[in-house]
Every structure is written in C-alpha cells, then in structure tokens.
Amino acid sequence: MCGIIGYIGNRSAIPILVSGLMRLEYRGYDSAGLALSVRGSLKVHKAAGKLFRLKSILPKRSGGKIGIGHTRWATHGAPTDINAHPHLSADGKTAVVHNGIVENAAELRSLLEDEGVEFVSETDTELLAHLIARETDASLEQRVGKALALVQGTYGIAVIHCDESDRIVVARHGSPIIIGVGDREMLVASDIAALVRYTQQVVHLDDGEIATLDAKGFRTMTMDAQPIPKSPSTVSWQDDAYERGEYAHYMRKEIFEQPAAIARTLSGRIEDRFHTAHLGGLNLEASDLRDIKRVKLLGCGSAFYAGVAGAHFIESLARIPASAEPAAEFRYRNPVIERDTLHVAISQSGETLDTLMAIQEVRRSGGPVLGIVNVVGSSIAREAEGGIYMHAGPEVSVASTKAYTCSLVALVLLALHLGRMRDLSIERGSNLIEALKRLPDDIESALATEDSLRDLAQRHARCSSAFYIGRGTGFAVALEGAQKLKEISYIHAEAYPSSELKHGPLALVGPELPTFMVMPHGAMLEKSIVSLEEVKARKGPVIALTHPGDARIARRADSVIEIPHTDDLLAPVVMAIPLQLFAYHCALALGRDIDQPRNLAKSVTVE
C-alpha cells in the first residue's frame, strides 16, 4: 500500500526512479509521481492512474541526479493528479513523499491555514511539506525532525530541498523505510523490491529514526539528532525473482512455485534423529517453551486464516490450547496478556501495521512473541523475540498463494516442535516428518488438477455468489478459498463450517449457488457427507475437494477434485492449491486484473 523510491548519485535519476516505481506497482496504487532536483529548482511530474500515464509525461532528458518518487493508494483525497505525491511547500523548494496517515491532519491544517498557508491538495501529506518549510535556520534533517515532532500518526517519508540538493532526508514511524547502499550512490525505498536491481546491501530504519543520504553514504540518528550507528545487511533475493518469466500473471507463477517454496521452508528444519523440527530462530529456551500454557496466533486476511489452521495444528500435536484472532481487533479489546501465553504474529511482508502494533502491545505487557514472516529484516521480524522465516521467495501478486501455504508449513513445524517437547510420540513425529518430506511432490500432484479447475471455472465464473464449507481444518481451507475467489474475481463468496449449514446458510442454497465442499478423509468425513446430502437435497451444485477412494462422494457431487492422500494435518496445505487455481481461472474468465485487484494492496501499512 503506497510506495516510496529515492535516488542520489551520479546517474540520471529518472530511469532509476521509474524502475523502482514499477517494482512497487504490486503493492497497490491509484496515482504516481516523482520530484527531481535540477539546477537549483524542483521539477515535479505526477499523474492519477497507472504508471504508464506518468511515464508518458516525463521529459526525455533530465539533468537531475537526485529525486524521489511515489505510488499512492488514496486515503485523504480522491486519486487525482493534484492529490498524487510528491507534494511541495508553498515556496516550491521542499518536496515530500509519504506513506502512512497523519492522524492530527485537521488540527495541523487549521494551524497552517491560520498562518496564511494555502493548500493545493486534499491530502494529509501536503501539510508535511509546509511544516518542514515553516522551520528556518536549521539543516534539512533538523527541519524534518522539528516538523515531525508535531505529527501524530504513522509515516515513512523522503524529503528533498532544492537549496540542499546534496542530500535526501528520510524518516520512519510505523511505515517501512529501507536504505540501499550502492557504489557512490544511495537509494531509499519502502520495499526491498525497488532496491535489489541496484544493490543487495540494505539498512532498515526503526521507528523514531531519521537518516540523511548523500552519494557517498548515509547517517542515521534519532529525531533529536543523536547518532545511531547502523551497518548494512545483505539481501538474498535477486532482481530476477521479481520477473514474471513465461507466466501471464505473477499469481500463476507463484502458485506453480509452491513445491520449491515449501521445500525451502522445510530445508534444514527436519530433525530425523529426534523426530522433531529444528527451529533455531525461535530464540526461546526449551524450558521457556515447556512453560507455555496457551498460544494465540495473530494475523490479517490470509495470515489470519493460516492462524485458524495453525491453532488446530498446535492443539492436535502439542495439546496446548490455541486460538487465532484478527490482529486488527486484538489490541483494541484491552486483551489479557499473560507471560505463559505465546503470541505468534503471521505476515508475508512483515510490515502489516495492524499485526505489528498488536505484537508491540504484547511486548509492552511482557508477553513472549514469535513471528512467522517472509521478508528478512522486516519490522515484525525485528520486533519479535524470534520466529520462523518462510523463505517463500518474493510474492508480487496481491493475492497471497505461496506465502500462505509456506506459513501453514511453518506452523506445522512449530506445532511439531512444541509437541515433541511434551508427549507427542516418536511414532507420530516420525510419520509427520515423512509426510512433510513428501509434501512438495503432493503439491505437484495438486497442481496437475489445473485443467479440471479451468473447466470448472468456465462453468461457474458467472455465478453471483458461492459457498465454501468444511469441518475441522477443512473450515480453515474454506475460509482461504472464499477469500481468494472474492479478492481476484470479485465474486461474492462466504465460508462456513459445514456444521453451521442448518443454522442459517442453508436458506440460501439452491440451483444458482455453487458450494465448494472441502472433504478430507478422516474422522469428520461421515459428517461432511451428511452436509453434502443436505446441499444436494436443496438442488445446490456441489464441487467436492477430497481424496480418492470414496464412491459416495463421486456419486453425489456434481464435480470432484481429488488430491493425494497425505497426513491429516497437511491436507490444508495441499487442498489450498486447487482453490487458488479455481479462483485464478474464474478471474481470468472474467477479465479481471488478477495481480492488482481493485481496492486492494499487497502490504497494508495503515490502519
């Protein structure tokens, strides 16, 4: 959600800024712009809509070697040319790009208007430019620090000034800012994706920090100018990981990358000797983990649905009470936080603001926190005491696929680790480990169902609504399946436990409402078959997602998608694949913007 890119060095800034903006498109945006410092003045170019509109108005040549760029996702003010970033101070000398929200914007706007400032846009960001310009007799970084002292809310900002064209000043509070260290050039971005084409050396700012970049290096400090030494770390992701290659969409590419991604999540983490998981990054002693009395899993969207399945994994293997909760709701209900409760934050980006603020609330109260994230060095990874990196690789499509399944695998590993510290038997641990080793092959088999799912999508893409139902971990699969269909095809979809059909949803079942039934074999299969009969009795079309071998399902369901038998706890991982493919092909049949669905952003860094 929103993106920042900045460059200072000896090369022309425009190609680098545009390249960075292209890498940030996946985050979701509705306008874009950039500002260049050229021969003592600032040149600003911006346009509502997709990036090609901005590219069409950029000059063919420019002497600017310092600049900042932005992709905006509208909050304050509609997506228009005027409201697009960067924003200028009244004298035209200060340019600002900003991710986040100024919560006291109305108050500050009134203050500035009383001082005679005339606003051009409807945005909260413009007032930052005026606040910085309002300060005098100080360096740019000092002016930025004084201005931000008045601001309540979240921000990641980059600032340039035409009279100090040897620097970019950046600051962070709640919204990511990453410095890229190059060879006699420096970059800054809100996302590593915009940097890896030019450098693998990065520095993450923490909340309450400010930095000054020039072509030779960077300085980091507190808001009141106290130095904070920081050293670069190396990013493992390469630029070609962000290319689509032979695939028409990033989403399809990432669906088909799942066998390799899951193999990376498992790599080095299976302990055959003791039939457990080796999780060295937890940073908690075995005695601390044995003292855990309950586990709470926090996430938003697909990460929350992974947590629903994860709670089942932990209770089944470790026999510890576990529950999942939307992170955005958690901190606002005055939660009871106990030292013997382990909180686990799940986030692909590691920057999801609601989840980050939830775990900050836990840490403030002294509770232990682990993170399950994909991006090394991200805010949640740094805030948590330890955790598990998914190693899914870059995920560009807004709809999460490989990060979702990799988070499920990470949660199985955590549950196995906790279980073997307690009373989980060697036999059960050994069987699960063998199933984990087969999991990439099982995913390959699930991917082979694509042709059947393409045909199903062609038949059902014009439906106005759909049900997804399941029991046990099948319900978690149903939640994620409905989410995928909604977010990329715009077809209304709801997920329910199968047991809830008679308590309301059955009133909607009829010939026009397809029901996707998640039916793994196991203890709940018989009850799932009863639910199938209930839907069929109301003439509802049923698509059954199940394992081979039950003639009753094949006889009664309208369509059957079969995936390989696997361990009961791993069925949610394998069963997620056909639901991803079904949503993808529905969206394709309807001509949707699959990788950048309307109104959505990849990394939600505002509340």
Short mmCIF file of N, CA and C in Angstrom, two decimals, residues 26-27 249-252 254 348 394-401 488 584 593-597 601-602:
data_model
loop_
_atom_site.label_atom_id
_atom_site.label_comp_id
_atom_site.label_asym_id
_atom_site.label_seq_id
_atom_site.Cartn_x
_atom_site.Cartn_y
_atom_site.Cartn_z
N TYR A 26 3.02 -3.61 -7.48
CA TYR A 26 2.26 -4.73 -6.92
C TYR A 26 1.65 -4.39 -5.56
N ARG A 27 2.16 -3.37 -4.90
CA ARG A 27 1.65 -3.03 -3.57
C ARG A 27 0.25 -2.42 -3.63
N HIS A 249 0.72 -14.08 -15.52
CA HIS A 249 0.46 -13.33 -14.29
C HIS A 249 1.41 -13.81 -13.19
N TYR A 250 1.74 -12.88 -12.30
CA TYR A 250 2.55 -13.26 -11.15
C TYR A 250 1.82 -14.31 -10.30
N MET A 251 0.50 -14.19 -10.19
CA MET A 251 -0.22 -15.13 -9.33
C MET A 251 -0.03 -16.56 -9.81
N ARG A 252 -0.15 -16.79 -11.11
CA ARG A 252 0.01 -18.15 -11.61
C ARG A 252 1.45 -18.63 -11.41
N GLU A 254 3.43 -17.75 -9.02
CA GLU A 254 3.63 -18.03 -7.61
C GLU A 254 2.88 -19.28 -7.15
N GLN A 348 3.16 -12.04 5.62
CA GLN A 348 4.06 -12.24 4.49
C GLN A 348 5.11 -11.14 4.45
N PRO A 394 10.13 -13.87 -3.11
CA PRO A 394 9.27 -12.70 -3.30
C PRO A 394 7.88 -13.10 -3.80
N GLU A 395 6.86 -12.50 -3.20
CA GLU A 395 5.49 -12.70 -3.64
C GLU A 395 4.97 -11.36 -4.13
N VAL A 396 4.71 -11.27 -5.42
CA VAL A 396 4.37 -9.99 -6.05
C VAL A 396 2.86 -9.81 -6.20
N SER A 397 2.14 -10.85 -6.57
CA SER A 397 0.70 -10.73 -6.72
C SER A 397 0.07 -10.35 -5.39
N VAL A 398 -0.94 -9.48 -5.44
CA VAL A 398 -1.61 -9.06 -4.21
C VAL A 398 -2.20 -10.26 -3.47
N ALA A 399 -2.79 -11.20 -4.19
CA ALA A 399 -3.38 -12.38 -3.56
C ALA A 399 -2.26 -13.33 -3.13
N SER A 400 -2.22 -13.63 -1.85
CA SER A 400 -1.16 -14.50 -1.33
C SER A 400 -1.43 -15.95 -1.71
N THR A 401 -0.41 -16.62 -2.20
CA THR A 401 -0.52 -18.04 -2.53
C THR A 401 0.62 -18.82 -1.86
N ILE A 488 -9.88 -11.72 -6.15
CA ILE A 488 -9.38 -11.55 -7.52
C ILE A 488 -10.46 -11.68 -8.60
N TYR A 584 -8.15 -18.29 -9.65
CA TYR A 584 -7.36 -17.70 -10.75
C TYR A 584 -8.10 -17.82 -12.08
N ASP A 593 -8.22 -7.84 -13.33
CA ASP A 593 -6.81 -7.51 -13.13
C ASP A 593 -6.30 -8.41 -12.00
N ILE A 594 -5.77 -9.55 -12.35
CA ILE A 594 -5.52 -10.61 -11.38
C ILE A 594 -4.46 -10.23 -10.36
N ASP A 595 -3.35 -9.67 -10.81
CA ASP A 595 -2.25 -9.37 -9.89
C ASP A 595 -2.50 -8.13 -9.05
N GLN A 596 -3.33 -7.21 -9.53
CA GLN A 596 -3.60 -5.96 -8.81
C GLN A 596 -5.12 -5.73 -8.73
N PRO A 597 -5.82 -6.56 -7.96
CA PRO A 597 -7.28 -6.40 -7.88
C PRO A 597 -7.67 -5.05 -7.30
N ALA A 601 -4.34 -3.76 -1.64
CA ALA A 601 -2.91 -3.51 -1.66
C ALA A 601 -2.19 -4.72 -1.08
N LYS A 602 -0.96 -4.93 -1.52
CA LYS A 602 -0.20 -6.09 -1.06
C LYS A 602 0.21 -5.97 0.39
#
